[in-house]
Amino acid sequence: MSDVKGYAATSELSGLAPFSFQRRTPRADDVSIDILYCGVCHTDIHFAENDWGRTNYPVVPGHEIIGRVTAVGNDVNQFTVGELVGVGCMVDSCRSCPSCEQGLEQYCREGMTPTYNGEDRIDRLRTYGGYSERIVVSERFVVRVPDKLDPAAAAPILCAGITTYSPLKHFGVGKGHKVGVLGMGGLGHMGVKFARALGAEVTIFTRSEAKVAEAKKQGADHVIISTDPEQMAAATESFDFLLDTIPVHHDLNPYLSTLKVNGSHILVGMIEPIEPTVHSRNLIGKRRILTGSLIGGMPETQEVLDFCAEHDISCDIEMLDIHNINEAYERMKKGDVKYRFVIDMKSLKSA
Ligand SMILES: [Zn+2]
Ligand SMILES: [Zn+2]
């Protein structure tokens, strides 16, 4: 075991504060990583504040981790000391169920082991995330960061990026398709970049006129104000896919009406239960599909990093010192960040 400094929440109301804990001694298949950058995801806030009622305190959040390999176990053959690598939302899974065998570890029958607020499958120790100096992860759950990518801006690709890339790839989005992106936060703005890079014509749905210029800047071909019934009616049966990144309850029915026959509405935000009720006629009447998607498997997480390098895609970020993390959370709750905070882990040394 080795001592590690990090930042943790110790109760629902504590906010985040310096915290010391231990990481395991690396196993034969483990990679030890010095963390350089960690993105700040809305899920981090939900766990720090126990919004979903399943936080085990203390919790060290962070699942958009970029760092440098400092040591590898004897059985590690994909990584060497000095390489720039990433760790995303999961650090293990059963590795033998049908999903794991297909590299879809996020859908593991036994449940993936999350990067934080989980329990290691071997030593049963708590998993702690990326708001920390170092992490030890089995090589199967580590990805390589291409040289062309800016390491800080690459961090959010490990959650916000893969979450939006995976469904677009799975459902075959490409040239000739019209894609609507709902929501323009960390996920939505990545979704726009990927859909465009895949060759689709992209429309952003936003509630406010004030966001139109920003939506265009992000590369949207068109913008629809979702609160304007006339604009929504004019969009009836015009989209092949909707990528829905809105993280709070919203009425899906007006959006479903904008899908063509056989169109798919893809949810990536946890909004359970879906309220208000979805009318079955909006699905049956046009053979539409309402579906969802969770992050992406390890092979696809490597693929999205390579795709970003090839297509010159990165996340728009604001750098953050870790001692400002509580203010950052407050700003995120107000939607006041374009589009992702990334913690510079150098600041942990002085914190
Ligand atoms: Zn996340
Ligand atoms: Zn499995």
Coordinates of C-alpha atoms and ligand atoms in Angstrom, one line a residue:
M1 CA 0.0 0.0 0.0
S2 CA 1.1 3.6 -0.6
D3 CA -0.1 6.9 0.7
V4 CA -1.8 9.2 -1.7
K5 CA -3.1 12.8 -1.4
G6 CA -6.4 13.7 -2.9
Y7 CA -9.7 15.6 -2.4
A8 CA -12.7 14.0 -0.9
A9 CA -16.2 14.7 0.2
T10 CA -16.9 13.3 3.7
S11 CA -20.6 13.9 3.9
E12 CA -23.5 15.3 1.8
L13 CA -22.8 18.8 3.0
S14 CA -19.0 18.8 3.5
G15 CA -17.9 20.0 0.1
L16 CA -14.5 18.7 -1.0
A17 CA -11.4 19.0 1.1
P18 CA -7.9 17.6 1.2
F19 CA -7.9 13.9 2.1
S20 CA -5.2 11.2 2.5
F21 CA -5.8 7.6 1.6
Q22 CA -4.0 4.5 0.4
R23 CA -3.7 2.9 -3.0
R24 CA -2.9 -0.8 -3.4
T25 CA 0.5 -2.2 -4.2
P26 CA 0.5 -2.8 -8.0
R27 CA -0.4 -6.3 -9.1
A28 CA 1.1 -8.1 -12.0
D29 CA -1.4 -6.7 -14.5
D30 CA -1.5 -3.2 -13.0
V31 CA -0.3 0.1 -14.4
S32 CA 0.7 2.9 -11.9
I33 CA -0.2 6.4 -13.1
D34 CA 0.8 9.8 -11.9
I35 CA -2.3 11.9 -12.6
L36 CA -1.7 15.2 -14.5
Y37 CA -5.3 16.2 -15.3
C38 CA -8.8 15.2 -14.2
G39 CA -12.0 16.5 -15.8
V40 CA -15.0 17.4 -13.6
C41 CA -18.2 15.6 -14.6
H42 CA -21.7 16.3 -13.3
T43 CA -21.7 12.8 -12.0
D44 CA -18.9 13.9 -9.6
I45 CA -21.3 16.4 -8.0
H46 CA -24.1 13.8 -7.8
F47 CA -21.8 11.5 -5.8
A48 CA -20.2 14.2 -3.7
E49 CA -23.6 15.4 -2.6
N50 CA -25.3 11.9 -2.5
D51 CA -28.0 13.0 -5.0
W52 CA -28.6 9.4 -6.0
G53 CA -28.5 8.0 -2.4
R54 CA -25.7 5.6 -3.0
T55 CA -22.6 7.4 -2.0
N56 CA -20.2 5.7 0.5
Y57 CA -18.2 8.4 2.2
P58 CA -15.5 9.5 2.0
V59 CA -15.7 9.7 -1.8
V60 CA -12.8 10.9 -4.0
P61 CA -14.5 11.8 -7.3
G62 CA -13.0 12.0 -10.8
H63 CA -13.3 9.7 -13.8
E64 CA -11.8 11.7 -16.6
I65 CA -8.1 10.9 -15.8
I66 CA -5.0 11.7 -17.8
G67 CA -1.6 10.8 -16.5
R68 CA 1.8 9.3 -17.1
V69 CA 2.8 5.7 -16.4
T70 CA 5.3 5.4 -13.6
A71 CA 5.5 1.7 -13.2
V72 CA 4.0 -1.5 -14.7
G73 CA 3.5 -5.0 -13.3
N74 CA 5.3 -8.0 -14.7
D75 CA 2.3 -9.2 -16.8
V76 CA 1.7 -5.8 -18.4
N77 CA 2.5 -5.8 -22.1
Q78 CA 0.5 -2.9 -23.6
F79 CA 2.1 0.0 -21.6
T80 CA 5.6 1.2 -20.7
V81 CA 6.9 3.7 -18.2
G82 CA 6.6 7.3 -19.4
E83 CA 3.6 6.8 -21.7
L84 CA 0.7 9.2 -21.6
V85 CA -2.5 7.3 -20.7
G86 CA -6.1 7.7 -19.7
V87 CA -8.6 6.1 -17.2
G88 CA -12.3 6.7 -17.6
C89 CA -15.4 5.7 -15.7
M90 CA -14.6 2.1 -14.9
V91 CA -11.6 0.2 -13.5
D92 CA -12.7 -3.4 -13.7
S93 CA -15.5 -5.8 -14.7
C94 CA -16.1 -9.6 -14.5
R95 CA -14.2 -10.0 -17.8
S96 CA -16.0 -13.2 -18.8
C97 CA -19.7 -12.5 -19.4
P98 CA -20.9 -12.0 -23.0
S99 CA -20.7 -8.2 -22.7
C100 CA -17.1 -8.3 -21.3
E101 CA -16.1 -10.8 -24.0
Q102 CA -17.3 -8.3 -26.7
G103 CA -15.4 -5.4 -25.0
L104 CA -18.6 -3.9 -23.8
E105 CA -17.5 -3.9 -20.2
Q106 CA -19.9 -1.1 -19.3
Y107 CA -22.7 -3.6 -19.7
C108 CA -21.0 -6.3 -17.6
R109 CA -23.6 -8.7 -16.3
E110 CA -22.1 -8.4 -12.8
G111 CA -21.8 -4.6 -13.1
M112 CA -18.7 -2.8 -13.9
T113 CA -16.4 -1.6 -11.1
P114 CA -16.7 2.2 -11.1
T115 CA -13.5 4.3 -10.9
Y116 CA -14.8 5.8 -7.6
N117 CA -17.5 4.8 -5.0
G118 CA -17.0 1.2 -6.0
E119 CA -15.2 -1.8 -4.5
D120 CA -12.2 -3.6 -5.9
R121 CA -13.1 -7.2 -7.0
I122 CA -10.1 -8.7 -5.4
D123 CA -9.1 -6.9 -2.2
R124 CA -12.6 -5.4 -1.6
L125 CA -11.1 -2.0 -0.9
R126 CA -13.0 1.1 -1.9
T127 CA -12.2 2.6 -5.3
Y128 CA -11.1 6.3 -5.2
G129 CA -11.1 8.5 -8.3
G130 CA -9.0 11.0 -10.1
Y131 CA -9.0 14.0 -7.8
S132 CA -5.7 12.6 -6.5
E133 CA -2.0 12.3 -7.2
R134 CA -1.8 8.7 -8.4
I135 CA -4.0 5.8 -9.4
V136 CA -3.3 2.0 -9.9
V137 CA -5.4 0.3 -12.6
S138 CA -5.4 -3.0 -14.4
E139 CA -4.0 -2.5 -17.9
R140 CA -7.3 -3.7 -19.5
F141 CA -8.9 -0.5 -18.2
V142 CA -6.2 1.9 -19.3
V143 CA -6.1 3.6 -22.7
R144 CA -3.3 5.3 -24.7
V145 CA -3.5 9.0 -25.3
P146 CA -2.3 9.9 -28.8
D147 CA 0.6 12.4 -29.1
K148 CA -1.5 14.8 -31.2
L149 CA -4.0 15.4 -28.4
D150 CA -3.6 18.2 -25.8
P151 CA -3.5 16.1 -22.6
A152 CA -5.7 18.5 -20.6
A153 CA -8.4 18.8 -23.3
A154 CA -8.3 15.1 -23.8
A155 CA -9.5 14.3 -20.2
P156 CA -13.2 14.9 -20.8
I157 CA -13.1 12.5 -23.9
L158 CA -13.0 9.7 -21.3
C159 CA -16.6 10.4 -20.1
A160 CA -18.3 13.2 -22.0
G161 CA -16.6 12.1 -25.3
I162 CA -17.2 8.4 -25.2
T163 CA -20.7 8.8 -23.9
T164 CA -21.7 10.7 -27.0
Y165 CA -19.4 8.9 -29.5
S166 CA -20.5 5.4 -28.6
P167 CA -24.2 5.7 -29.5
L168 CA -23.5 7.7 -32.7
K169 CA -21.2 4.9 -33.9
H170 CA -23.4 2.1 -32.7
F171 CA -26.5 3.4 -34.5
G172 CA -24.5 4.1 -37.6
V173 CA -24.7 7.8 -37.9
G174 CA -23.0 9.1 -41.0
K175 CA -23.3 11.0 -44.3
G176 CA -26.8 12.0 -45.3
H177 CA -28.2 11.7 -41.8
K178 CA -29.9 14.5 -39.9
V179 CA -29.0 14.5 -36.3
G180 CA -30.5 16.6 -33.5
V181 CA -28.5 17.2 -30.4
L182 CA -30.5 18.0 -27.2
G183 CA -28.7 20.0 -24.6
M184 CA -25.5 22.0 -25.1
G185 CA -23.3 21.2 -22.1
G186 CA -20.2 19.1 -21.8
L187 CA -21.9 16.1 -23.5
G188 CA -23.9 18.0 -26.1
H189 CA -21.0 20.0 -27.5
M190 CA -19.0 16.9 -27.9
G191 CA -21.9 15.2 -29.6
V192 CA -22.1 18.0 -32.1
K193 CA -18.4 17.6 -33.0
F194 CA -18.6 13.9 -33.4
A195 CA -21.8 13.9 -35.5
R196 CA -20.3 16.5 -37.8
A197 CA -17.0 14.6 -38.1
L198 CA -19.1 11.5 -39.0
G199 CA -20.6 13.4 -41.9
A200 CA -24.1 14.2 -40.5
E201 CA -26.0 17.5 -40.7
V202 CA -26.4 18.7 -37.1
T203 CA -29.1 20.7 -35.4
I204 CA -28.9 21.9 -31.8
F205 CA -32.1 22.1 -29.8
T206 CA -31.8 24.8 -27.1
R207 CA -34.3 26.5 -24.8
S208 CA -33.0 30.0 -25.2
E209 CA -32.4 32.4 -28.1
A210 CA -29.3 33.6 -26.2
K211 CA -27.5 30.3 -27.0
V212 CA -28.0 30.4 -30.8
A213 CA -24.7 32.1 -31.6
E214 CA -22.8 29.7 -29.3
A215 CA -24.5 26.7 -30.9
K216 CA -23.4 27.9 -34.4
K217 CA -19.9 28.5 -33.1
Q218 CA -19.9 24.9 -31.9
G219 CA -20.5 23.8 -35.4
A220 CA -24.2 23.3 -35.6
D221 CA -25.6 23.6 -39.1
H222 CA -29.0 24.7 -37.6
V223 CA -30.5 25.7 -34.3
I224 CA -34.1 25.1 -33.1
I225 CA -35.5 26.9 -30.1
S226 CA -37.3 24.1 -28.3
T227 CA -39.6 26.5 -26.4
D228 CA -41.0 27.9 -29.7
P229 CA -43.9 25.7 -30.8
E230 CA -43.7 27.0 -34.3
Q231 CA -40.1 26.0 -34.7
M232 CA -40.8 22.6 -33.2
A233 CA -43.8 22.1 -35.5
A234 CA -41.7 23.0 -38.5
A235 CA -39.3 20.3 -37.6
T236 CA -41.9 17.5 -37.6
E237 CA -40.5 14.2 -39.1
S238 CA -37.2 15.7 -40.1
F239 CA -34.5 13.9 -38.1
D240 CA -32.9 10.4 -38.3
F241 CA -31.5 10.6 -34.8
L242 CA -31.8 12.6 -31.7
L243 CA -28.9 12.5 -29.2
D244 CA -30.5 13.5 -25.9
T245 CA -28.0 14.8 -23.4
I246 CA -30.4 16.7 -21.2
P247 CA -29.7 15.6 -17.6
V248 CA -33.0 16.6 -16.0
H249 CA -36.7 15.7 -16.6
H250 CA -38.1 16.9 -19.9
D251 CA -41.0 16.0 -22.1
L252 CA -39.8 13.6 -24.8
N253 CA -43.1 13.8 -26.8
P254 CA -42.4 17.0 -28.8
Y255 CA -38.9 15.8 -29.6
L256 CA -40.2 12.3 -30.8
S257 CA -42.4 14.1 -33.2
T258 CA -39.4 15.6 -34.9
L259 CA -38.1 12.1 -35.8
K260 CA -38.7 10.6 -39.2
V261 CA -40.3 7.1 -39.6
N262 CA -37.7 4.6 -38.1
G263 CA -35.9 7.5 -36.3
S264 CA -34.1 6.9 -33.0
H265 CA -34.2 9.0 -29.8
I266 CA -31.1 8.1 -27.9
L267 CA -30.9 9.0 -24.2
V268 CA -27.5 9.4 -22.5
G269 CA -28.6 11.3 -19.4
M270 CA -30.1 9.5 -16.4
I271 CA -33.6 11.0 -16.0
E272 CA -35.4 8.1 -14.4
P273 CA -38.3 7.8 -14.2
I274 CA -39.2 9.4 -17.6
E275 CA -41.7 12.1 -16.9
P276 CA -44.0 13.3 -18.3
T277 CA -45.2 10.0 -19.8
V278 CA -44.2 9.1 -23.3
H279 CA -47.2 8.6 -25.6
S280 CA -47.0 5.2 -27.3
R281 CA -48.5 6.7 -30.5
N282 CA -45.4 8.8 -30.9
L283 CA -43.4 5.5 -31.2
I284 CA -45.9 3.1 -32.8
G285 CA -47.3 5.7 -35.2
K286 CA -43.9 6.1 -37.0
R287 CA -42.0 2.9 -35.8
R288 CA -39.7 5.2 -33.9
I289 CA -37.1 3.9 -31.4
L290 CA -36.6 5.2 -27.9
T291 CA -33.3 3.9 -26.6
G292 CA -30.3 4.7 -24.4
S293 CA -26.6 4.2 -24.2
L294 CA -24.0 4.1 -21.3
I295 CA -20.4 5.4 -21.8
G296 CA -18.5 2.9 -24.0
G297 CA -16.4 -0.2 -23.7
M298 CA -12.6 -0.2 -23.4
P299 CA -11.8 -0.9 -27.2
E300 CA -14.2 1.9 -28.1
T301 CA -12.7 4.3 -25.5
Q302 CA -9.4 3.8 -27.3
E303 CA -11.1 4.3 -30.6
V304 CA -12.7 7.6 -29.6
L305 CA -9.3 9.0 -28.5
D306 CA -7.8 8.0 -31.8
F307 CA -10.8 9.4 -33.7
C308 CA -10.3 12.8 -31.8
A309 CA -6.6 12.8 -32.8
E310 CA -7.4 12.0 -36.4
H311 CA -10.2 14.6 -36.7
D312 CA -8.6 17.3 -34.6
I313 CA -11.5 17.2 -32.0
S314 CA -11.0 18.2 -28.4
C315 CA -13.2 19.3 -25.6
D316 CA -13.5 23.1 -24.8
I317 CA -12.1 23.4 -21.3
E318 CA -11.5 25.8 -18.4
M319 CA -8.5 24.9 -16.3
L320 CA -9.0 24.6 -12.5
D321 CA -6.9 24.6 -9.4
I322 CA -8.1 21.9 -7.1
H323 CA -8.6 24.2 -4.2
N324 CA -11.3 26.0 -6.2
I325 CA -13.3 22.8 -6.8
N326 CA -16.2 23.7 -4.5
E327 CA -16.7 27.0 -6.4
A328 CA -16.4 25.1 -9.7
Y329 CA -19.3 22.8 -8.5
E330 CA -21.5 25.8 -7.8
R331 CA -20.7 27.3 -11.2
M332 CA -21.5 24.0 -12.9
K333 CA -24.9 23.8 -11.2
K334 CA -25.7 27.1 -12.8
G335 CA -24.4 26.0 -16.2
D336 CA -21.6 28.5 -16.0
V337 CA -18.8 26.7 -17.7
K338 CA -17.8 26.3 -21.3
Y339 CA -17.8 23.3 -21.4
R340 CA -15.8 21.3 -18.9
F341 CA -13.6 22.1 -16.0
V342 CA -10.3 20.2 -15.9
I343 CA -8.3 20.1 -12.7
D344 CA -4.5 20.7 -13.2
M345 CA -3.2 18.2 -10.6
K346 CA 0.0 20.2 -10.1
S347 CA -2.3 22.4 -7.9
L348 CA -2.7 19.5 -5.5
K349 CA 0.9 19.8 -4.5
S350 CA 0.4 23.3 -3.2
A351 CA -3.2 22.7 -1.9
Ligands
ZN1 ZN -18.7 11.4 -16.2
ZN2 ZN -18.7 -9.0 -17.4

